[in-house]
Amino acid sequence: MVARMTKRERDISEVLETLDVGDWRGPAHTNMPADAVTALEDGKVLYFPRLGFELAEKERRFLSPEVADAKAKNVSFDPNTGVLKHAVGSPEDLSIMKLMIGRYYESARALVQMLLPNYANALETGRTSFRPSEIACRRLSSKKDDTRLHVDAFPSTPTAGKRILRVFTNVNPDGQGRDWRLGEPFEEVVRAFAGRVPHYFGAGAFLLSAIGATKSRRTAYDHLMLNMHDTMKADEAYQRNAEQNRFSFPAGSTWIVYTDRVSHAAMGGQHLFEQTFYLPVSAMADSSKAPLRILECVTSCPLV
Ligand SMILES: O=C(O)CCC(=O)C(=O)O
Ligand SMILES: [Fe+2]
């Protein structure tokens, strides 16, 4: 008999922390917040198998790729300004869509506040996105291709070390899962890629910000993270051979993850909501678990 090479994977319980929450507004069981924050900061995905997001009858028609403009694929909403982008429809459609996406933001925020009360005062609100297109059909350049394992780093939105905390909900009406790969621990990603990043060039970062290509100055940390993001996505052998677990998040489920630390790739699925939050490192229960601190430890210099 021929022994087949099996790809390295972890026990799924090391990757996912499953929590039995059925309501966005709680209440949380006694030990839940302490367990949740530890698991999340350790680089696990918090997974809520029975937490779905209900759509009203008049909102179900938005479960179609046609509601997002063909180039963008995702509808984006900024809860800070109320601005909806890349949505296609009549003025009435757009106002109903805005209310729907705004309701997702309120739900995601309530969940995070209930489960992670110590973050509540420091949490900053980023964009909400509604993703009605099938992932598997997309053709994108390697840097933009989220079917490749990566840690999140946004080219035009530097975080200077702030954590990227995201809430995802699969709202597929036909029971189709959101198929993800979850990669190796962050320390391993750093071991594989941090040494391949070219030197940070402060004047270049200043220039990018001065011409408006980035929303703020790209710090040495942002430079490292963005280069690791691009290099790991471009490395075909790594994509194939790195330790990874496949997991399909079922329709009607929700998950929360620090996508700047957890290596992930979205392989298939359609109809998703996503809310981004940013958290200063100082608001973490244990800031030594932040990518900023881990990278500072490895490079032995402050990455500001
Ligand atoms: O659309 C998805 O399922 C996730 C894509 C991704 O990599 C992300 O949003 O960070
Ligand atoms: Fe991502």
Coordinates of C-alpha atoms and ligand atoms in Angstrom, one line a residue:
M1 CA 0.0 0.0 0.0
V2 CA 1.3 3.5 -0.8
A3 CA 1.4 5.8 2.2
R4 CA -0.2 9.1 1.3
M5 CA 1.4 12.4 2.5
T6 CA -1.2 14.1 4.7
K7 CA -0.9 17.8 5.1
R8 CA -0.1 18.9 8.6
E9 CA -3.0 20.1 10.5
R10 CA -3.9 20.9 14.1
D11 CA -6.7 19.5 16.1
I12 CA -9.6 21.7 15.3
S13 CA -10.2 22.5 19.0
E14 CA -6.8 24.3 18.9
V15 CA -7.9 26.5 16.1
L16 CA -11.6 27.2 17.0
E17 CA -13.2 28.0 20.3
T18 CA -16.8 27.1 20.0
L19 CA -19.3 29.2 22.1
D20 CA -22.9 28.5 22.6
V21 CA -24.4 32.0 22.1
G22 CA -27.9 32.3 20.4
D23 CA -28.5 36.0 20.9
W24 CA -26.4 39.0 19.8
R25 CA -27.3 40.8 22.9
G26 CA -26.6 38.0 25.4
P27 CA -26.5 37.6 28.3
A28 CA -23.1 35.9 28.4
H29 CA -22.6 32.9 30.7
T30 CA -20.4 33.5 33.7
N31 CA -17.0 32.3 32.4
M32 CA -17.6 33.3 28.8
P33 CA -15.9 36.7 28.7
A34 CA -12.7 35.4 30.4
D35 CA -12.5 32.4 28.1
A36 CA -13.4 34.4 25.0
V37 CA -10.7 37.0 25.5
T38 CA -8.0 34.5 26.2
A39 CA -8.8 32.3 23.2
L40 CA -9.1 35.3 20.9
E41 CA -5.8 36.9 22.0
D42 CA -4.1 33.5 21.7
G43 CA -5.0 33.4 18.0
K44 CA -8.1 31.2 18.0
V45 CA -11.3 31.8 16.1
L46 CA -14.4 32.3 18.3
Y47 CA -17.1 30.3 16.6
F48 CA -20.8 30.6 17.3
P49 CA -22.6 27.8 15.4
R50 CA -26.1 29.0 16.3
L51 CA -25.7 32.7 16.0
G52 CA -27.3 33.8 12.7
F53 CA -28.4 37.2 11.4
E54 CA -32.1 37.3 10.4
L55 CA -33.1 39.2 7.3
A56 CA -36.5 40.7 6.9
E57 CA -38.6 39.6 3.9
K58 CA -38.0 42.9 2.0
E59 CA -34.2 42.4 2.6
R60 CA -33.9 38.9 1.1
R61 CA -33.8 40.3 -2.4
F62 CA -30.4 41.8 -1.7
L63 CA -28.9 38.3 -1.6
S64 CA -27.8 38.7 -5.2
P65 CA -24.4 39.7 -6.7
E66 CA -26.2 42.4 -8.7
V67 CA -26.6 44.6 -5.6
A68 CA -22.9 45.3 -5.5
D69 CA -21.1 47.1 -8.4
A70 CA -19.4 44.6 -10.6
K71 CA -15.8 45.8 -9.9
A72 CA -16.1 46.1 -6.1
K73 CA -18.1 42.9 -5.5
N74 CA -18.7 43.9 -1.9
V75 CA -21.0 46.6 -0.6
S76 CA -19.3 48.7 2.0
F77 CA -20.8 50.8 4.8
D78 CA -19.1 53.2 7.2
P79 CA -21.0 53.4 10.4
N80 CA -19.1 56.5 11.5
T81 CA -20.4 58.5 8.6
G82 CA -23.4 56.6 7.4
V83 CA -21.9 56.4 3.8
L84 CA -22.8 53.4 1.7
K85 CA -20.4 52.5 -1.2
H86 CA -20.5 50.2 -4.2
A87 CA -24.3 49.4 -3.8
V88 CA -26.5 49.3 -6.9
G89 CA -30.2 50.0 -6.7
S90 CA -33.0 52.6 -6.6
P91 CA -32.8 55.3 -3.9
E92 CA -35.4 53.2 -1.9
D93 CA -33.4 50.0 -2.3
L94 CA -30.3 51.8 -1.1
S95 CA -32.0 53.2 2.0
I96 CA -33.3 49.7 2.9
M97 CA -29.9 48.2 2.3
K98 CA -28.2 50.8 4.5
L99 CA -30.6 50.0 7.3
M100 CA -29.9 46.3 6.9
I101 CA -26.1 46.7 7.0
G102 CA -26.4 49.2 9.8
R103 CA -28.4 46.7 11.8
Y104 CA -25.6 44.1 11.3
Y105 CA -23.1 46.7 12.6
E106 CA -25.3 47.2 15.7
S107 CA -25.5 43.5 16.3
A108 CA -21.8 42.9 15.9
R109 CA -21.0 45.7 18.2
A110 CA -23.5 44.4 20.8
L111 CA -21.9 40.9 20.6
V112 CA -18.4 42.2 21.1
Q113 CA -19.4 44.4 24.0
M114 CA -21.2 41.5 25.7
L115 CA -18.4 39.0 25.1
L116 CA -15.4 41.3 25.5
P117 CA -16.6 44.0 27.9
N118 CA -13.0 45.1 28.7
Y119 CA -12.6 46.2 25.1
A120 CA -15.8 48.2 25.0
N121 CA -14.4 51.7 25.8
A122 CA -11.4 51.4 23.5
L123 CA -13.0 49.7 20.5
E124 CA -12.9 51.8 17.2
T125 CA -15.4 51.1 14.5
G126 CA -14.2 50.3 11.0
R127 CA -16.2 49.4 7.9
T128 CA -19.1 47.0 7.6
S129 CA -19.2 44.9 4.4
F130 CA -21.9 42.9 2.8
R131 CA -20.5 40.2 0.4
P132 CA -23.2 38.8 -2.0
S133 CA -20.8 37.3 -4.6
E134 CA -19.5 33.8 -4.8
I135 CA -15.8 33.8 -3.8
A136 CA -14.8 30.8 -5.9
C137 CA -15.6 32.5 -9.2
R138 CA -13.2 35.5 -8.6
R139 CA -10.1 36.1 -10.5
L140 CA -7.8 38.5 -8.7
S141 CA -4.1 39.4 -8.6
S142 CA -2.2 37.4 -5.9
K143 CA -2.1 40.4 -3.5
K144 CA -5.9 40.8 -3.6
D145 CA -6.7 37.1 -3.7
D146 CA -8.1 36.1 -0.3
T147 CA -8.2 32.4 -1.4
R148 CA -4.5 32.4 -0.5
L149 CA -3.5 32.1 3.2
H150 CA -2.6 35.5 4.7
V151 CA -2.7 37.7 7.7
D152 CA -4.7 41.0 7.1
A153 CA -2.8 44.2 6.4
F154 CA -4.5 47.0 4.4
P155 CA -2.3 48.9 1.9
S156 CA -4.1 52.2 2.3
T157 CA -5.2 51.9 5.9
P158 CA -2.1 51.5 8.2
T159 CA -3.0 50.5 11.8
A160 CA 0.4 51.3 13.4
G161 CA -0.1 48.2 15.5
K162 CA -3.8 48.5 16.4
R163 CA -5.5 45.1 16.3
I164 CA -7.9 44.2 13.4
L165 CA -10.8 42.4 15.0
R166 CA -13.5 41.2 12.6
V167 CA -17.0 39.6 13.0
F168 CA -18.3 37.5 10.2
T169 CA -21.7 36.0 9.6
N170 CA -22.7 33.6 6.9
V171 CA -26.3 34.4 5.7
N172 CA -26.4 32.0 2.8
P173 CA -30.1 31.2 2.2
D174 CA -29.4 27.8 0.6
G175 CA -27.3 26.3 3.4
Q176 CA -24.0 26.8 1.6
G177 CA -21.0 27.1 4.0
R178 CA -18.2 29.7 4.0
D179 CA -15.2 27.5 3.3
W180 CA -12.0 28.8 5.0
R181 CA -8.5 27.5 5.5
L182 CA -6.9 28.4 8.8
G183 CA -3.1 28.4 8.7
E184 CA -0.2 27.9 11.1
P185 CA 0.3 30.0 14.3
F186 CA 1.5 33.6 13.8
E187 CA 4.9 32.8 15.4
E188 CA 5.5 30.3 12.5
V189 CA 4.3 32.8 9.9
V190 CA 6.8 35.3 11.3
R191 CA 9.6 32.7 11.3
A192 CA 8.9 32.0 7.7
F193 CA 8.4 35.5 6.3
A194 CA 9.7 38.3 8.5
G195 CA 13.3 37.8 7.4
R196 CA 12.3 38.2 3.7
V197 CA 10.9 41.7 4.2
P198 CA 13.0 44.5 2.6
H199 CA 14.1 47.3 4.9
Y200 CA 11.6 49.9 6.0
F201 CA 12.1 53.3 4.2
G202 CA 10.6 56.1 6.4
A203 CA 10.8 58.8 3.7
G204 CA 8.9 56.5 1.3
A205 CA 6.2 56.0 3.9
F206 CA 6.0 59.8 4.5
L207 CA 5.6 60.3 0.7
L208 CA 2.8 57.8 0.4
S209 CA 0.9 59.5 3.1
A210 CA 1.7 63.0 1.7
I211 CA 0.2 62.1 -1.7
G212 CA -2.9 60.5 0.0
A213 CA -2.0 56.9 -1.1
T214 CA -2.2 55.9 2.6
K215 CA -4.7 57.4 5.1
S216 CA -1.9 57.9 7.6
R217 CA 1.9 57.2 7.7
R218 CA 2.8 53.6 7.1
T219 CA 4.9 52.6 10.2
A220 CA 7.7 50.0 10.3
Y221 CA 5.1 47.6 11.7
D222 CA 2.7 48.3 8.8
H223 CA 5.5 47.8 6.4
L224 CA 6.4 44.4 7.9
M225 CA 2.8 43.2 8.0
L226 CA 2.0 44.3 4.5
N227 CA 5.1 42.6 3.1
M228 CA 4.4 39.4 5.0
H229 CA 0.8 39.5 3.6
D230 CA 2.0 39.9 0.0
T231 CA 4.9 37.5 0.3
M232 CA 2.9 34.7 1.8
K233 CA 0.1 35.1 -0.7
A234 CA 2.6 34.9 -3.6
D235 CA 4.4 31.8 -2.3
E236 CA 2.7 28.9 -4.1
A237 CA 4.7 26.2 -2.2
Y238 CA 3.8 27.7 1.1
Q239 CA 0.2 27.9 0.2
R240 CA 0.2 24.2 -0.6
N241 CA 2.4 22.9 2.1
A242 CA 1.9 25.1 5.2
E243 CA 0.1 23.6 8.1
Q244 CA -3.6 24.3 7.7
N245 CA -7.0 23.3 8.7
R246 CA -10.1 23.5 6.4
F247 CA -13.3 24.6 8.1
S248 CA -16.6 25.4 6.6
F249 CA -18.6 27.9 8.6
P250 CA -22.2 26.8 8.1
A251 CA -25.0 29.1 7.0
G252 CA -26.5 30.7 10.1
S253 CA -23.2 30.9 12.0
T254 CA -21.0 33.7 13.2
W255 CA -17.3 33.9 14.0
I256 CA -14.9 36.5 15.5
V257 CA -11.2 36.6 14.7
Y258 CA -8.2 38.8 15.0
T259 CA -7.3 38.6 11.3
D260 CA -4.0 40.4 11.8
R261 CA -2.8 37.4 13.7
V262 CA -4.7 34.4 12.4
S263 CA -3.6 33.2 9.0
H264 CA -6.7 32.6 6.9
A265 CA -8.0 32.1 3.4
A266 CA -11.6 32.1 2.1
M267 CA -12.1 29.4 -0.5
G268 CA -15.8 29.4 -1.3
G269 CA -19.2 30.6 -0.2
Q270 CA -21.6 33.4 -1.0
H271 CA -23.5 35.9 1.1
L272 CA -21.6 37.2 4.1
F273 CA -21.7 40.1 6.5
E274 CA -18.4 41.4 8.0
Q275 CA -17.7 44.1 10.6
T276 CA -14.2 45.4 11.2
F277 CA -13.1 46.9 14.6
Y278 CA -9.8 48.3 15.6
L279 CA -8.4 47.9 19.1
P280 CA -5.3 49.7 20.5
V281 CA -2.8 47.2 21.8
S282 CA -3.0 48.8 25.3
A283 CA -6.6 47.7 25.6
M284 CA -5.8 44.0 25.2
A285 CA -5.9 41.7 28.3
D286 CA -2.4 40.6 27.4
S287 CA -0.7 43.0 25.0
S288 CA 2.4 40.7 24.6
K289 CA 0.1 38.6 22.3
A290 CA -0.2 41.5 19.8
P291 CA 1.5 41.0 16.4
L292 CA 3.2 44.4 17.1
R293 CA 4.8 43.1 20.3
I294 CA 5.7 39.7 18.8
L295 CA 7.4 41.3 15.9
E296 CA 9.2 43.8 18.1
C297 CA 10.5 40.9 20.1
V298 CA 11.8 39.1 17.0
T299 CA 13.3 42.2 15.4
S300 CA 14.6 43.6 18.7
C301 CA 13.5 47.1 17.9
P302 CA 10.4 49.3 18.4
L303 CA 8.3 49.2 15.2
V304 CA 6.7 52.6 15.3
Ligands
LIG1 O1 -14.8 36.8 2.7 C1 -14.3 36.0 3.5 O2 -14.8 35.0 3.9 C2 -13.0 36.4 4.2 C3 -12.0 37.1 3.3 C4 -10.8 37.7 4.1 O3 -9.7 37.2 4.0 C5 -11.1 38.8 5.0 O4 -12.1 39.4 5.0 O5 -10.1 39.2 5.7
FE2 FE -8.3 38.4 5.2

